[in-house]
């Protein structure tokens, strides 16, 4: 085995890859060889480090120096100074404060301090395309333990006692799911991984598959043993090419090592895994629609019961878990259910991964213990709101979730607390909004997504959500009418009560939560024809203030000649002609044009 005095870890997740990390790796390898360091320094392509805002990220070990926003031209300096001469290149190091000069590592960056990485434990640490690195970090040790030391009943009991709940939506106890599937009698059973991550702004499952695919394979094999399944399927979005590629590599490596296939660990247990690509339909995140798609049919949900544990894929008993749920399983087996249950809250055990995005300084992937206050995620980890703006709300649970207002910044993030205030955990999307966001338009955006993604099988979802969207579109265009709010509420309650699947039943949640906490914004749109956030274009009025210098730039850029005035004199906007395009405000160099 080759021993190296230094390792250069380069983020190979989708975010950093899109910013050119592949070119960085090539450049590092060339410069390391050029300086005669190729036998001393190894370059490793990893998964996502989490701090996407700072990408592309490079970490140099053994020092652990955290370099951010690295460009190909920076590589030469890192190699010649840090790797050759042992001098950290300070101006390329990630800095949270402009005057910071300390040795920056993962341990002293505010973004990472409150986190506890369990599902993400190997992401950004190992080469996901090298099974030996996964094995070096206790990989497949849990599978060996269950196959040589535990009965299927003992495995299920351990998962039950851990308190692990599904990380993909409703939070159903994972151990009970396994228990139900194990109790079904059949000649064939299936273990399915739901990697059809369709929420806008969500990339938790993708990052686990890109950074640690073997953890999911190992967990599926453990689950297969527990329920009596010999085959597993991973249903993954085709839009995740890096994840798909690394899954394919991981499956082939596991087969080659005898960790998938026949007679694993000489135990007599047979289990293999196959990949099925999804075409990006949001509804295929619902388990019955997902199974239809795997079978080659159209992704449409079906009524339950029967539940998948009784009659699922190919009409056989099936267990379905999402990626993050499965990523926790090996650690529960190795460290014990008591260890896992000691993390989090009484009814929400362990950690949760969130994709933090929107109006936030530190966009990226975070993993925190259940029960962490929302304020800590937004301000301690996320670094607060850009530009000194005020925090307004955060959307959790994607199109199926709700908007949490600033009044609940100190709420503990767990399943029950979020449900109590009209939101939900969902798969873990967390979109932050500031004072410039219009909550009526936010509701319209999510409902527009749901309408577009509805499979159309049931009338409440197909027609009801479209009627709601039409009302919201009228409201943001200044055409709202008295009674629209009551119509939205009535439609929402009917859809929740009668839609066929969970996705349809939760589709009205963004509307209901914004009506609950931001009803005044709806009323302003309807009664006053005004958008309090100054966001809805049709409700804006532009005005030139006395800061105007008469430079004529605004008049020259106006496409409809709505601005008049002489040189060096204050200009005026004819509101009857103004089409509210905002070009004048963008062009003004003196801040003389405001919108209200």
mmCIF file of N, CA and C in Angstrom, residues 541-545 554-555 558 560-565 570-580 584-585 592-595:
data_model
loop_
_atom_site.group_PDB
_atom_site.id
_atom_site.type_symbol
_atom_site.label_atom_id
_atom_site.label_comp_id
_atom_site.label_asym_id
_atom_site.label_seq_id
_atom_site.Cartn_x
_atom_site.Cartn_y
_atom_site.Cartn_z
ATOM 1 N N UNK A 541 -45.592 50.623 -8.445
ATOM 2 C CA UNK A 541 -45.582 51.974 -9.001
ATOM 3 C C UNK A 541 -44.180 52.540 -8.828
ATOM 4 N N UNK A 542 -43.604 53.067 -9.918
ATOM 5 C CA UNK A 542 -42.274 53.659 -9.865
ATOM 6 C C UNK A 542 -42.401 55.181 -9.753
ATOM 7 N N UNK A 543 -41.544 55.760 -8.922
ATOM 8 C CA UNK A 543 -41.610 57.199 -8.673
ATOM 9 C C UNK A 543 -40.204 57.790 -8.660
ATOM 10 N N UNK A 544 -40.054 58.941 -9.265
ATOM 11 C CA UNK A 544 -38.763 59.631 -9.276
ATOM 12 C C UNK A 544 -38.749 60.646 -8.138
ATOM 13 N N UNK A 545 -37.737 60.549 -7.281
ATOM 14 C CA UNK A 545 -37.641 61.420 -6.102
ATOM 15 C C UNK A 545 -36.783 62.652 -6.404
ATOM 16 N N UNK A 554 -32.742 57.587 -17.414
ATOM 17 C CA UNK A 554 -33.979 56.828 -17.263
ATOM 18 C C UNK A 554 -34.898 57.028 -18.460
ATOM 19 N N UNK A 555 -34.993 58.249 -18.949
ATOM 20 C CA UNK A 555 -35.864 58.534 -20.094
ATOM 21 C C UNK A 555 -35.368 57.820 -21.340
ATOM 22 N N UNK A 558 -36.343 54.024 -21.135
ATOM 23 C CA UNK A 558 -37.764 53.663 -21.036
ATOM 24 C C UNK A 558 -38.297 53.214 -22.403
ATOM 25 N N UNK A 560 -41.335 52.793 -23.434
ATOM 26 C CA UNK A 560 -42.642 53.319 -23.853
ATOM 27 C C UNK A 560 -42.716 54.842 -23.703
ATOM 28 N N UNK A 561 -41.543 55.476 -23.509
ATOM 29 C CA UNK A 561 -41.482 56.945 -23.405
ATOM 30 C C UNK A 561 -42.413 57.495 -22.321
ATOM 31 N N UNK A 562 -42.422 56.804 -21.182
ATOM 32 C CA UNK A 562 -43.272 57.234 -20.076
ATOM 33 C C UNK A 562 -42.597 58.253 -19.178
ATOM 34 N N UNK A 563 -41.309 58.563 -19.413
ATOM 35 C CA UNK A 563 -40.550 59.478 -18.554
ATOM 36 C C UNK A 563 -40.235 60.759 -19.323
ATOM 37 N N UNK A 564 -40.548 61.870 -18.706
ATOM 38 C CA UNK A 564 -40.290 63.171 -19.329
ATOM 39 C C UNK A 564 -39.494 64.066 -18.382
ATOM 40 N N UNK A 565 -38.828 65.051 -18.969
ATOM 41 C CA UNK A 565 -38.052 65.985 -18.169
ATOM 42 C C UNK A 565 -36.897 66.542 -18.959
ATOM 43 N N UNK A 570 -35.534 67.747 -12.639
ATOM 44 C CA UNK A 570 -36.173 66.535 -12.131
ATOM 45 C C UNK A 570 -37.152 65.971 -13.168
ATOM 46 N N UNK A 571 -37.074 64.642 -13.364
ATOM 47 C CA UNK A 571 -37.928 63.970 -14.332
ATOM 48 C C UNK A 571 -39.190 63.424 -13.654
ATOM 49 N N UNK A 572 -40.168 63.021 -14.484
ATOM 50 C CA UNK A 572 -41.434 62.512 -13.976
ATOM 51 C C UNK A 572 -41.869 61.284 -14.784
ATOM 52 N N UNK A 573 -42.590 60.373 -14.107
ATOM 53 C CA UNK A 573 -43.096 59.160 -14.760
ATOM 54 C C UNK A 573 -44.596 59.273 -14.941
ATOM 55 N N UNK A 574 -45.051 59.044 -16.162
ATOM 56 C CA UNK A 574 -46.487 59.008 -16.460
ATOM 57 C C UNK A 574 -46.991 57.599 -16.152
ATOM 58 N N UNK A 575 -47.704 57.438 -15.041
ATOM 59 C CA UNK A 575 -48.136 56.104 -14.604
ATOM 60 C C UNK A 575 -49.091 55.453 -15.594
ATOM 61 N N UNK A 576 -49.798 56.262 -16.350
ATOM 62 C CA UNK A 576 -50.733 55.692 -17.337
ATOM 63 C C UNK A 576 -49.985 54.989 -18.465
ATOM 64 N N UNK A 577 -48.791 55.483 -18.757
ATOM 65 C CA UNK A 577 -47.996 54.869 -19.825
ATOM 66 C C UNK A 577 -47.050 53.785 -19.298
ATOM 67 N N UNK A 578 -46.622 53.909 -18.046
ATOM 68 C CA UNK A 578 -45.598 53.010 -17.472
ATOM 69 C C UNK A 578 -46.038 51.551 -17.516
ATOM 70 N N UNK A 579 -45.159 50.692 -18.027
ATOM 71 C CA UNK A 579 -45.447 49.245 -18.078
ATOM 72 C C UNK A 579 -44.765 48.496 -16.930
ATOM 73 N N UNK A 580 -44.139 49.255 -16.037
ATOM 74 C CA UNK A 580 -43.562 48.697 -14.798
ATOM 75 C C UNK A 580 -42.483 47.657 -15.062
ATOM 76 N N UNK A 584 -35.898 51.736 -15.739
ATOM 77 C CA UNK A 584 -35.457 53.049 -15.278
ATOM 78 C C UNK A 584 -34.721 52.952 -13.945
ATOM 79 N N UNK A 585 -35.262 52.147 -13.041
ATOM 80 C CA UNK A 585 -34.663 52.001 -11.717
ATOM 81 C C UNK A 585 -33.293 51.338 -11.810
ATOM 82 N N UNK A 592 -32.428 57.588 -7.427
ATOM 83 C CA UNK A 592 -33.510 58.556 -7.413
ATOM 84 C C UNK A 592 -34.872 57.942 -7.704
ATOM 85 N N UNK A 593 -34.892 56.689 -8.137
ATOM 86 C CA UNK A 593 -36.156 56.046 -8.491
ATOM 87 C C UNK A 593 -36.473 54.962 -7.474
ATOM 88 N N UNK A 594 -37.676 55.026 -6.934
ATOM 89 C CA UNK A 594 -38.107 54.050 -5.935
ATOM 90 C C UNK A 594 -39.379 53.375 -6.428
ATOM 91 N N UNK A 595 -39.641 52.190 -5.866
ATOM 92 C CA UNK A 595 -40.888 51.502 -6.199
ATOM 93 C C UNK A 595 -41.733 51.387 -4.937
#
